[in-house]
Coordinates of C-alpha atoms in Angstrom, one line a residue:
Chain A
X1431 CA 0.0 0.0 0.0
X1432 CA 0.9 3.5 -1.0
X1433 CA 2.3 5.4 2.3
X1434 CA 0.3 8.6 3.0
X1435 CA 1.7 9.3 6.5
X1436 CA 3.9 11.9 4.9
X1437 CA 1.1 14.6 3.1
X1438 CA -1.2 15.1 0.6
X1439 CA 0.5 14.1 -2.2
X1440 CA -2.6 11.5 -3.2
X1441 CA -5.3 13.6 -1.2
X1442 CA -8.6 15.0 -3.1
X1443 CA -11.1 16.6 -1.5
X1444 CA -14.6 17.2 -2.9
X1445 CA -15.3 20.6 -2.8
X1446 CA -19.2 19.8 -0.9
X1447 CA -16.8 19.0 2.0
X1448 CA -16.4 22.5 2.3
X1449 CA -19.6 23.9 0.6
X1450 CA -19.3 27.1 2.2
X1451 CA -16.9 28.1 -0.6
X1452 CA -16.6 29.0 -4.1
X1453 CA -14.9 26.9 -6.7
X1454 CA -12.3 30.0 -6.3
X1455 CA -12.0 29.6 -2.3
X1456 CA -11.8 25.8 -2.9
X1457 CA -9.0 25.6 -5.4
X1458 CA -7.2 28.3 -3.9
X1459 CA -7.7 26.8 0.2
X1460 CA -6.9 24.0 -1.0
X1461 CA -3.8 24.5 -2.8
X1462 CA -2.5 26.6 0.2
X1463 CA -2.6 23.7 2.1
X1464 CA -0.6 21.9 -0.3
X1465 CA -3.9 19.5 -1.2
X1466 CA -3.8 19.1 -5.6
X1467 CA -6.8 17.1 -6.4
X1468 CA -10.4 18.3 -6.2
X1469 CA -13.7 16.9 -6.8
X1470 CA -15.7 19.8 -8.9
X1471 CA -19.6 20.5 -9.0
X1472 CA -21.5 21.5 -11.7
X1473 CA -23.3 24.5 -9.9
X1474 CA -20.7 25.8 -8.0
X1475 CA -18.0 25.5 -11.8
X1476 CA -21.2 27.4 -13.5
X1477 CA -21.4 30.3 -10.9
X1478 CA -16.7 30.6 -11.6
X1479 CA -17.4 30.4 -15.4
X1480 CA -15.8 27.3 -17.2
X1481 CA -12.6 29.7 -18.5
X1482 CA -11.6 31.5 -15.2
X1483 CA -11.9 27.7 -13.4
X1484 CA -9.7 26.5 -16.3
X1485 CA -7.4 29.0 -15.5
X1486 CA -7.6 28.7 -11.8
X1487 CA -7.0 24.9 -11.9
X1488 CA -3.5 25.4 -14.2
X1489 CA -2.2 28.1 -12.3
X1490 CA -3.0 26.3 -9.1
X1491 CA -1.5 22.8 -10.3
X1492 CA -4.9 20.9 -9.3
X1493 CA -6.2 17.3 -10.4
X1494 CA -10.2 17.3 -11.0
X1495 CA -10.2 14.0 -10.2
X1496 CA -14.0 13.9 -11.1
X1497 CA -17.3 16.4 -12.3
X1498 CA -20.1 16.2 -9.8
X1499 CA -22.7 15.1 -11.4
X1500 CA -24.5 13.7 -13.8
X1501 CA -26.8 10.6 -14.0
X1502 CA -30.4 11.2 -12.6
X1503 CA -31.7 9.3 -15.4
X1504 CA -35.2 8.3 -14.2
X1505 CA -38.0 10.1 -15.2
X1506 CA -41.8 10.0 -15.0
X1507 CA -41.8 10.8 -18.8
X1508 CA -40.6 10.7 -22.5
X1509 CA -39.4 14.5 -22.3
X1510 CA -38.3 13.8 -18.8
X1511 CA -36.0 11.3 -20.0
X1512 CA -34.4 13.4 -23.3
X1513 CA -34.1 16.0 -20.9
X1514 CA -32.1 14.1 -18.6
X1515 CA -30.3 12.5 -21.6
X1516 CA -29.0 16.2 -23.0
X1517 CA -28.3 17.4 -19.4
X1518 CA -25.7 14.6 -19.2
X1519 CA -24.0 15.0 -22.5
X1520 CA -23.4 19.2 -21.0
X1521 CA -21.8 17.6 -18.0
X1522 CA -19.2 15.4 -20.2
X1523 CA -18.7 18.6 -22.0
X1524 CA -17.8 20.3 -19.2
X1525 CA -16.0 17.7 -17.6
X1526 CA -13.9 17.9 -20.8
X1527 CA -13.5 21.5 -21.0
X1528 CA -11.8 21.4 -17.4
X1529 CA -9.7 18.2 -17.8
X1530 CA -11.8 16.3 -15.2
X1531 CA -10.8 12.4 -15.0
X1532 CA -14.2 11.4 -14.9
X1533 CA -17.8 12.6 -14.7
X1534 CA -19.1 11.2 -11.8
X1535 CA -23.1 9.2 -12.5
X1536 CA -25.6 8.5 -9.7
X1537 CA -28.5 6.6 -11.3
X1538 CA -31.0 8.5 -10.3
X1539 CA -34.5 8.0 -7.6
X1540 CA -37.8 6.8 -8.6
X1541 CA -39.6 9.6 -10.7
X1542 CA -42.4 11.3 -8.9
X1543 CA -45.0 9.2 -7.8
X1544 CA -43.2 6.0 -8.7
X1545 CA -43.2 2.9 -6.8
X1546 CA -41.4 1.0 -9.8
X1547 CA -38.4 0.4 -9.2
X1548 CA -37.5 -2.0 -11.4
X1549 CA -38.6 0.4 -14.2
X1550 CA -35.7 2.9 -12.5
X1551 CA -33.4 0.1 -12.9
X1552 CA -34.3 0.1 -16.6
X1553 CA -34.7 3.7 -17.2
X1554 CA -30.3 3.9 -15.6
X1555 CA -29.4 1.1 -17.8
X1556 CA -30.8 2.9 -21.0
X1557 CA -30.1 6.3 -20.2
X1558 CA -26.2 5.0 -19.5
X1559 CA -26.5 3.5 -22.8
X1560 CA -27.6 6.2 -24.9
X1561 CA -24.8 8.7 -23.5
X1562 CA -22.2 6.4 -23.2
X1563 CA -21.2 6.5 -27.2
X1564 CA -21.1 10.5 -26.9
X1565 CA -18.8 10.0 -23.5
X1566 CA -16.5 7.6 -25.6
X1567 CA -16.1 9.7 -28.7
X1568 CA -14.9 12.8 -25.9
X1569 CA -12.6 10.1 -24.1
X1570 CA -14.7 11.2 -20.9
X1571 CA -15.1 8.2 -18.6
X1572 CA -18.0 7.8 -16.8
X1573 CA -17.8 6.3 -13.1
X1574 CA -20.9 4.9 -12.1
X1575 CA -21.3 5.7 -8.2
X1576 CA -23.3 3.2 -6.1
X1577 CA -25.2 5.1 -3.3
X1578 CA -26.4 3.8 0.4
X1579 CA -29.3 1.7 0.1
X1580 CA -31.0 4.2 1.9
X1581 CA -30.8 6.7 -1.1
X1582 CA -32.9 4.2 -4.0
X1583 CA -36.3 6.4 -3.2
X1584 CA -35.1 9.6 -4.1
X1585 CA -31.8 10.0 -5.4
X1586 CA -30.2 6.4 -6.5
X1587 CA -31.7 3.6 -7.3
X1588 CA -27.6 1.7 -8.1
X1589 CA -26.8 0.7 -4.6
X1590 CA -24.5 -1.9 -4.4
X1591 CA -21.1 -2.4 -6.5
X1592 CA -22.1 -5.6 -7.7
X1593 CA -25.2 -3.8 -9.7
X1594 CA -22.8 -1.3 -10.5
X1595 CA -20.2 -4.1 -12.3
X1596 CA -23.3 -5.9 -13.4
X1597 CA -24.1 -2.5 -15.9
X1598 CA -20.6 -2.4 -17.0
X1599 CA -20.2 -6.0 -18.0
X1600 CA -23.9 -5.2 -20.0
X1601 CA -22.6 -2.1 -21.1
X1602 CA -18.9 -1.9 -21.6
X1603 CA -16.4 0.2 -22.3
X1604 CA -16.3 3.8 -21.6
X1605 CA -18.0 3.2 -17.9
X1606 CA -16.5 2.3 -14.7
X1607 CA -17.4 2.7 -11.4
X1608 CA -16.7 5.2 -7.8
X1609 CA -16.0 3.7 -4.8
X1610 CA -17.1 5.6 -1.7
X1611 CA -17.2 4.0 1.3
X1612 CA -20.0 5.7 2.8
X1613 CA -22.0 4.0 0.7
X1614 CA -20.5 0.2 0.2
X1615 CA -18.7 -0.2 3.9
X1616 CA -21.6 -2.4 4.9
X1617 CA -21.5 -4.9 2.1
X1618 CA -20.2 -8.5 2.5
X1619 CA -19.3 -8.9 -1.1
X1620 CA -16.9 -5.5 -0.8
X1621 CA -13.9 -7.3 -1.7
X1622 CA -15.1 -9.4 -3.9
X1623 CA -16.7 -6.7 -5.9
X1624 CA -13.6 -4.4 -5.8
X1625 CA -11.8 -7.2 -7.5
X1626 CA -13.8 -8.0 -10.1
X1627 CA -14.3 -4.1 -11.3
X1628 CA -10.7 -4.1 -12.0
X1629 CA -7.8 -2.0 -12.3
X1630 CA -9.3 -0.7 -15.5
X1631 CA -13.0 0.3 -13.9
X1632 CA -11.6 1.5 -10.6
X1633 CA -12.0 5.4 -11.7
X1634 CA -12.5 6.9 -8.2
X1635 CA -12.2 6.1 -4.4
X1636 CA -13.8 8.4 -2.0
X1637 CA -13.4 8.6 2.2
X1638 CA -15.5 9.6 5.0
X1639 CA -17.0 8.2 8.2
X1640 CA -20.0 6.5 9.0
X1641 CA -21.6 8.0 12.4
X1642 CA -23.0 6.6 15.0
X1643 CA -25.4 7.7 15.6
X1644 CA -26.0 8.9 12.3
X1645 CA -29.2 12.1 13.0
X1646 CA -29.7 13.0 9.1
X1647 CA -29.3 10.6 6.3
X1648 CA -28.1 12.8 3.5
X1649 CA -26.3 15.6 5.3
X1650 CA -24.5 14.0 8.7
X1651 CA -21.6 12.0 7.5
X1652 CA -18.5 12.3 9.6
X1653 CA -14.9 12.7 9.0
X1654 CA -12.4 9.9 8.8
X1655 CA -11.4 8.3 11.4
X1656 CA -15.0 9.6 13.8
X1657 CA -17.0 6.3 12.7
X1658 CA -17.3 2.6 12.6
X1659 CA -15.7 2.3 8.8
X1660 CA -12.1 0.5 8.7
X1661 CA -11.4 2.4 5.5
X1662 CA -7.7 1.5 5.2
X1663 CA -8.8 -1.7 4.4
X1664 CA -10.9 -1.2 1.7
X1665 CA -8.1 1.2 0.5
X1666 CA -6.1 -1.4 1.0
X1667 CA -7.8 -3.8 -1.5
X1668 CA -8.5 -0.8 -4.1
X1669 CA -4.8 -0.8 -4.1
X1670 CA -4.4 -4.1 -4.5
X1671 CA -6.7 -4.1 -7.7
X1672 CA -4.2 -1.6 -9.1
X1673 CA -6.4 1.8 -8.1
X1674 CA -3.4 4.4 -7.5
X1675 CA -5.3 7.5 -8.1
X1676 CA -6.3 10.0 -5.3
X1677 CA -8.3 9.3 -2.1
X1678 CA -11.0 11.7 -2.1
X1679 CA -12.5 13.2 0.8
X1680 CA -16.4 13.6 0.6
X1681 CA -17.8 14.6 3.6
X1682 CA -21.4 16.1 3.7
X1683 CA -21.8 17.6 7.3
X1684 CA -24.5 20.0 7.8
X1685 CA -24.3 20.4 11.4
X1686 CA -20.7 20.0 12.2
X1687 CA -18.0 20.4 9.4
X1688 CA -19.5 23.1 7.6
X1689 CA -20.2 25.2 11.1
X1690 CA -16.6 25.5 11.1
X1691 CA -13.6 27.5 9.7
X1692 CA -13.2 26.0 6.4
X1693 CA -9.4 25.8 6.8
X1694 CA -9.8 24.6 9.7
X1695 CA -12.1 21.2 8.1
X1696 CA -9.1 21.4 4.9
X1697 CA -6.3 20.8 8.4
X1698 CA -8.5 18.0 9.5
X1699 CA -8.7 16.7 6.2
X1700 CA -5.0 16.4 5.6
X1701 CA -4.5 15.3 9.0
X1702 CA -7.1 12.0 8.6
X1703 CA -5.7 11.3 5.4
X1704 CA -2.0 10.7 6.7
X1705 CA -3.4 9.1 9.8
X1706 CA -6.4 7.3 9.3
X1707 CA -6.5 6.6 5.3
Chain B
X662 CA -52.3 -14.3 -4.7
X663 CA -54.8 -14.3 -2.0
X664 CA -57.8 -11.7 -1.3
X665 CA -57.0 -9.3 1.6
X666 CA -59.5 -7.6 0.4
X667 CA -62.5 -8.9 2.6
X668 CA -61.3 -8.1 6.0
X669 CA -58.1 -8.9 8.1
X670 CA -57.9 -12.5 8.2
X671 CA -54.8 -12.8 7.4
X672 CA -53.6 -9.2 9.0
X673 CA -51.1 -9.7 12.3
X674 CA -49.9 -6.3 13.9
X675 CA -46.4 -6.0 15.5
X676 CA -47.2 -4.6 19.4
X677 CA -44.5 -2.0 18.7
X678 CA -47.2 -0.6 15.6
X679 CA -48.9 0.4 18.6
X680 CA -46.0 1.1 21.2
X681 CA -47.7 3.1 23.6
X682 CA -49.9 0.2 24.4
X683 CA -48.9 -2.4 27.5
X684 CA -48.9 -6.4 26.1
X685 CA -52.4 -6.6 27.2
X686 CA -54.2 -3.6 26.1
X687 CA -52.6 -4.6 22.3
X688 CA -54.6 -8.4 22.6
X689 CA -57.4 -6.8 23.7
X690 CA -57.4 -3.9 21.3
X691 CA -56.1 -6.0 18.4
X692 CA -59.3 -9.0 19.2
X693 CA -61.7 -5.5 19.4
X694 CA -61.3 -5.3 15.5
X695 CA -60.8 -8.5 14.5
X696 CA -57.2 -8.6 13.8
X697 CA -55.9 -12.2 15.3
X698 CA -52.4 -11.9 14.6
X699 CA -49.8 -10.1 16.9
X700 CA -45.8 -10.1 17.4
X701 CA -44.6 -9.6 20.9
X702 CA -41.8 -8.1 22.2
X703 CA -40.2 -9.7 24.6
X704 CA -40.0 -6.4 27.1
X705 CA -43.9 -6.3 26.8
X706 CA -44.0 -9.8 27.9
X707 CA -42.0 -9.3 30.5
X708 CA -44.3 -6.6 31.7
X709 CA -47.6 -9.0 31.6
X710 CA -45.8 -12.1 32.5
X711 CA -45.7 -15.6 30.6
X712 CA -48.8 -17.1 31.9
X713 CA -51.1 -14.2 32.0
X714 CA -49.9 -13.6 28.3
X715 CA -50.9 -17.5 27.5
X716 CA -54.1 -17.2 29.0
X717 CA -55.1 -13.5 27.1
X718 CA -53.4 -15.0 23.9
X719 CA -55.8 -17.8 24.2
X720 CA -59.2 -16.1 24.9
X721 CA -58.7 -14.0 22.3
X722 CA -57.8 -16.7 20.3
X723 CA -54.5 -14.7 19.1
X724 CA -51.6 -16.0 17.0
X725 CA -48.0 -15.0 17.9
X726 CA -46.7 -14.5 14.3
X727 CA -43.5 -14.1 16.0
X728 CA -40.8 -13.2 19.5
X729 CA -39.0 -10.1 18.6
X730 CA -36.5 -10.2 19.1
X731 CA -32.8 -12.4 19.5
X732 CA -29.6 -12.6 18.1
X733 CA -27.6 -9.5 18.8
X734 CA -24.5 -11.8 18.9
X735 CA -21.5 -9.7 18.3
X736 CA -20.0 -8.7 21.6
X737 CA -16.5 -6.9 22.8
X738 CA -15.4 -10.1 24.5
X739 CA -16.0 -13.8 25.2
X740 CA -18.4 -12.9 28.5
X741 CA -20.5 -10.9 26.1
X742 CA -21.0 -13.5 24.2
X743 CA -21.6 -16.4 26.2
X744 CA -24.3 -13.6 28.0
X745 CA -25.9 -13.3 24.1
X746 CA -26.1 -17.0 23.9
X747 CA -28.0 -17.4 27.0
X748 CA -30.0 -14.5 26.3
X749 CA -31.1 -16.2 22.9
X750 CA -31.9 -19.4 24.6
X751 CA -34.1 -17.5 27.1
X752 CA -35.8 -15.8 24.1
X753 CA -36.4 -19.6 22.5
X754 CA -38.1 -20.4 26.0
X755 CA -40.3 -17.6 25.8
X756 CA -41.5 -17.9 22.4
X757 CA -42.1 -22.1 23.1
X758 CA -44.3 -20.8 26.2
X759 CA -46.4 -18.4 24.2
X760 CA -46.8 -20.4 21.1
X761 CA -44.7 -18.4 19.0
X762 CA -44.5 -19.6 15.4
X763 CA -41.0 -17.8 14.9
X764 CA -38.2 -16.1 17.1
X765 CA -37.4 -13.0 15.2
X766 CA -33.4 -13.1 15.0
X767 CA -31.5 -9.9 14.0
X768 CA -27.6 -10.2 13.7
X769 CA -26.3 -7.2 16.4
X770 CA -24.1 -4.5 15.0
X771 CA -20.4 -3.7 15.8
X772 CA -19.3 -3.8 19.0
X773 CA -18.8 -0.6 20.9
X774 CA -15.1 0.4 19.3
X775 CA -14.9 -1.9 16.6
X776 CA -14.9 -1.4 13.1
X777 CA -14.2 -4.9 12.4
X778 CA -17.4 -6.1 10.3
X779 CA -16.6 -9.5 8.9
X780 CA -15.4 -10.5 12.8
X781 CA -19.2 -9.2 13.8
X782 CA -20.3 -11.4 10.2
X783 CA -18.4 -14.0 11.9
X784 CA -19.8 -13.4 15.2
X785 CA -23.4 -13.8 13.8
X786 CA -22.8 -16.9 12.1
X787 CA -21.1 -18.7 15.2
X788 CA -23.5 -17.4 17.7
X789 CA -26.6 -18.8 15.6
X790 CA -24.5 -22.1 14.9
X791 CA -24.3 -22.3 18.5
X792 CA -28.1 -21.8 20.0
X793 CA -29.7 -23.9 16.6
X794 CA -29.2 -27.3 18.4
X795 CA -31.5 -25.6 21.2
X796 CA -34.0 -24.2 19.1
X797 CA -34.4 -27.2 17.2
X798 CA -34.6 -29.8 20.1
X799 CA -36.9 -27.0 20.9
X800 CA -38.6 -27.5 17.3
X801 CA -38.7 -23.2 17.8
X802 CA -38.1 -21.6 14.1
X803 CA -35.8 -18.7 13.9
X804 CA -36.3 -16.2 11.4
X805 CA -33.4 -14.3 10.7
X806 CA -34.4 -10.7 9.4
X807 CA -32.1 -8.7 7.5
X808 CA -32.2 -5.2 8.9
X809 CA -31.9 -2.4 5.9
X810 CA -28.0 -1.5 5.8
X811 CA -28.6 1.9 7.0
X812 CA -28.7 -0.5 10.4
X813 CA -25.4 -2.2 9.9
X814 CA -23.3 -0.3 12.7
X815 CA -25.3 -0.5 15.4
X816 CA -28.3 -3.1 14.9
X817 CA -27.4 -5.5 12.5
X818 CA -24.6 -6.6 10.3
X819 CA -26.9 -9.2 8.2
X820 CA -28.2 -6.9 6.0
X821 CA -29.7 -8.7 2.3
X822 CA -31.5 -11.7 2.1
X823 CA -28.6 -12.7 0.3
X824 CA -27.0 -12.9 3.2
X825 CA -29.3 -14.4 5.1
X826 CA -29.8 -17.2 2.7
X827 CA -26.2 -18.0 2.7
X828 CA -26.3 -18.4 6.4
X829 CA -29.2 -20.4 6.2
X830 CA -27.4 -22.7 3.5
X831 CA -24.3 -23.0 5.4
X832 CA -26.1 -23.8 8.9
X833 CA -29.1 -25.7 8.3
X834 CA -32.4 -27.0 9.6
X835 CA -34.1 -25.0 12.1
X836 CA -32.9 -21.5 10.9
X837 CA -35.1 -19.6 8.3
X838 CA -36.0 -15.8 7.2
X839 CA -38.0 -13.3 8.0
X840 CA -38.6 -11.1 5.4
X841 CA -39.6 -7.2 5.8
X842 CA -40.1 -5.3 2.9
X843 CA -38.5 -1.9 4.9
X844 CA -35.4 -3.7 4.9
X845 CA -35.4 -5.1 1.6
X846 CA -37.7 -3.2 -1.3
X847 CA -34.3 -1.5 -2.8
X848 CA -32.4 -4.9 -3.4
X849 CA -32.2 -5.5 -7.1
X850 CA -31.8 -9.2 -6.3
X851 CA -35.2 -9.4 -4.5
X852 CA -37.5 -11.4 -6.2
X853 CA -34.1 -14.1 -6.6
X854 CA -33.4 -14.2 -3.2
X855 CA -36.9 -14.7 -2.0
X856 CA -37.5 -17.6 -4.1
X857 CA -34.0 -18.9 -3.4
X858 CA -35.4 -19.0 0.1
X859 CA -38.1 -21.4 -0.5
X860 CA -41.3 -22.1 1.0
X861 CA -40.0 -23.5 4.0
X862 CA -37.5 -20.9 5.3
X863 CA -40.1 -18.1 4.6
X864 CA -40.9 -17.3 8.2
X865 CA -42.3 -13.9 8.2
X866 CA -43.8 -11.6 5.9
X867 CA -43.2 -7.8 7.3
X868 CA -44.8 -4.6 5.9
X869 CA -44.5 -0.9 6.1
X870 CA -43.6 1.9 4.0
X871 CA -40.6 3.7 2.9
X872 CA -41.3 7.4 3.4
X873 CA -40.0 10.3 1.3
X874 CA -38.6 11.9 2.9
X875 CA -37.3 9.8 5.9
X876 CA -36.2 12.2 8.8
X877 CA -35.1 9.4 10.8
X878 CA -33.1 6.2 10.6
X879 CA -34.7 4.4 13.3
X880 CA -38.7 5.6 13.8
X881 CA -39.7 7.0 10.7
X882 CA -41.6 4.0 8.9
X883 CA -44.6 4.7 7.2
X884 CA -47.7 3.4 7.5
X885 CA -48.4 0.6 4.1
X886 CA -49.5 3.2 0.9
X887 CA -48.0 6.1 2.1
X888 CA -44.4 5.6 0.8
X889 CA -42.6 4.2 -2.4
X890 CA -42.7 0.2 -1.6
X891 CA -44.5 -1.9 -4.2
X892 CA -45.4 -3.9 -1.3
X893 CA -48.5 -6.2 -3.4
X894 CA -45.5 -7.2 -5.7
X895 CA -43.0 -8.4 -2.9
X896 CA -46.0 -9.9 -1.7
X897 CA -46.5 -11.8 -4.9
X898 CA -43.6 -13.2 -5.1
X899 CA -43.5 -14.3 -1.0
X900 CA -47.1 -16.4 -2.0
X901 CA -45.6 -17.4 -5.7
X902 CA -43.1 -19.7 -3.6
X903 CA -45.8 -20.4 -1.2
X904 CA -45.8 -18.6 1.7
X905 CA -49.4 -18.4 3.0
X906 CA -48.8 -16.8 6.5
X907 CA -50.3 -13.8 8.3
X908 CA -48.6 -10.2 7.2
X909 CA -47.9 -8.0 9.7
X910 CA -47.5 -4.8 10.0
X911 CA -44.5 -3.2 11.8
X912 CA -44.4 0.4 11.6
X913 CA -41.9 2.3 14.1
X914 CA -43.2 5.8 14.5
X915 CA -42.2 8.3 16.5
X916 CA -43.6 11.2 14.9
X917 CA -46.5 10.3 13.2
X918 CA -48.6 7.3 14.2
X919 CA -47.3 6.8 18.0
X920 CA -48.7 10.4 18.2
X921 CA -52.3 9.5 17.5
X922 CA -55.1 7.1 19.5
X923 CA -54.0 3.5 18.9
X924 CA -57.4 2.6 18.0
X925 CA -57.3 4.8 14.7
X926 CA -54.1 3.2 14.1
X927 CA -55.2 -0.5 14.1
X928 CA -58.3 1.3 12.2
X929 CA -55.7 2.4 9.4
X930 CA -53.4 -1.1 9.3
X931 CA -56.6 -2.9 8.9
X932 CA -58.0 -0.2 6.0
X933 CA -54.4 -0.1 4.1
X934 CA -54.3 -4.2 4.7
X935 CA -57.3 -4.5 2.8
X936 CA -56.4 -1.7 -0.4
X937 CA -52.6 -1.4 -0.2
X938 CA -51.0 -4.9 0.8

């Protein structure tokens, strides 16, 4: 395993883990600390301008190491659907306008009203297949993010890695998957499922903390190293697999981490990383 | 698929539906309206006593659909889980002197301090290996119920009816499922899993609802209609491999329904039994 006791050489953070910012106060807090990989969002890169973010990024030495997000595919109809289908081809755009390694894909809740979620499952399998040729003609991948099981009413209905491998092996090249372990810390088949993505599907690895207790379930995750997950392990067998991009910190926190100084939570982050990750 | 329709013949209500009531005033209340199904807890019980519960049970000519609750095996140390063995035999006791059909088994979540989940998988599988022989000479089912992963760190570690199967194929006779469709209604491998399971390890049929939103892990279930759960289809495919037990409704609800007179709450699980389940 890669030694990360010594900085942030291989650190990421995602730029919701301090929300409070701007793109601009992100890439620049960031890069004071030393950090050289961030996770970008789509709002937050609309309200900089794709050229000054461009610019910020070189000057500023920083890895995107993914665009937050696209995906989101189910929809209650036809025009629904398109609509979701064109939003996704903008964010591989933009991903390749700012040199992002990968546009990160949630699948997507049930649509309104919805209590089919099989039909969801269907509607993220074709929508994945319709942008995927315009994603492989731009060289963008596309990482396919599981979320918690919790999340399949209203924001993903992809929530275990095996699912997400199972669409790639239907769909192939051109998508991979994210591995955050908020999401997959729970599952039995972790390592299995790690394993059989592969070196070449392993496209992102993101960190946090599972809480306990855990008061909100979208907005209380906690930082690594405060919860029950034994993430160097799971690094450990990304590693294994051949993963040796960066470790991403994702940490939504609505009642502690983004109350605080946000160089102060950037600190933390870089202390966790050589400690904990 | 049989006619629930009619009236709540086949209806049982889990006692903590209706949490504010004692043991006794939840026989009585649940006989009032017909419903001739319950699930006890074993606190309740406790509360009434064993043979004042037999005798109620019997004049009201009530069937115990199921003990809730055992299991809970991981522990810090060897003393904790000797005391979790015992504890499970005691709960086997209980349900044989009530009639239970089922003792409703739920893995236990880390220990305080660890973040080692496949020792607590471990934990789970030898602690059930090791109170089986009891329950069986016992001839006292136990229905292991995955708990939705949301649970895994501090309730249960079993958490698919993958999972569960797999421990009930590597253990043997006398263990079975429980299946609630809270815990399991995202799993892509659903319908699989419960025919996998077979008629004779399908134990329990649980329903509720999946609100949206959910504003709390633990006590925010919704009552059956009210949330996103195709609950008739699960149901489907529980009868398609031939289970023909009660449902029972197990709705934890802090907020909402523990909040109003438990009369209009039976009132409601019978109405939604009838148009929803």
């Amino acid at each position: 395993m890669r030694d990360f006791s010594r900085g942030p050489e291989h650190l990421a953070i995602n730029q919701w883990t301090t929300r409070p910012w701007s793109l601009e106060q992100a890439i620049e807090g960031y890069a004071r600390h030393g950090v050289r990989g961030i996770a970008v969002w789509r709002d937050k890169l609309a309200e900089l301008g794709i050229a000054r973010a461009v610019g910020m990024l070189k000057v500023h030495d920083m890895t995107v190491t993914g665009l937050c997000r696209a995906g989101l595919f189910p929809a209650a109809d036809d025009a629904g659907r398109r609509a979701a289908i064109e939003e996704n081809k903008r964010a591989i755009d933009e991903a390749v306008a700012i040199g992002a390694r990968c546009v990160i894909i949630v699948g997507g809740g049930l649509p309104a009203g919805s209590k089919d979620i099989a039909g969801a499952h269907a509607q993220v399998r074709d929508g994945l297949a319709e942008i995927l040729p315009y994603a492989r003609a731009a060289k963008m991948p596309l990482a396919l993010e599981p979320l918690h099981p919790m999340f399949a009413a209203d924001r993903a209905v992809v929530n275990t890695l095996t699912h997400a491998n199972d669409l790639c092996d239907a769909l192939g090249a051109g998508l991979g998957v994210a591995v955050d372990v908020y999401h997959v810390w729970w599952d039995p088949n972790l390592e299995r499922e790690i394993k059989r993505a592969g070196r070449a599907r392993l496209l992102a690895f993101h960190v946090c903390d599972w809480l306990v207790p855990t008061t909100d379930l979208m907005l209380d995750r906690g930082m690594m190293g405060d919860g029950v997950i034994d993430i160097r392990k799971i690094r450990g067998w990304m590693e294994e697999t051949g993963y040796a991009g960066f470790s991403e910190v994702e940490i939504f926190s609505a009642r502690n981490w983004w109350q605080r100084p946000m160089d102060e939570v950037v600190r933390v982050c870089i202390e966790r990383h050589r400690t904990v990750v």
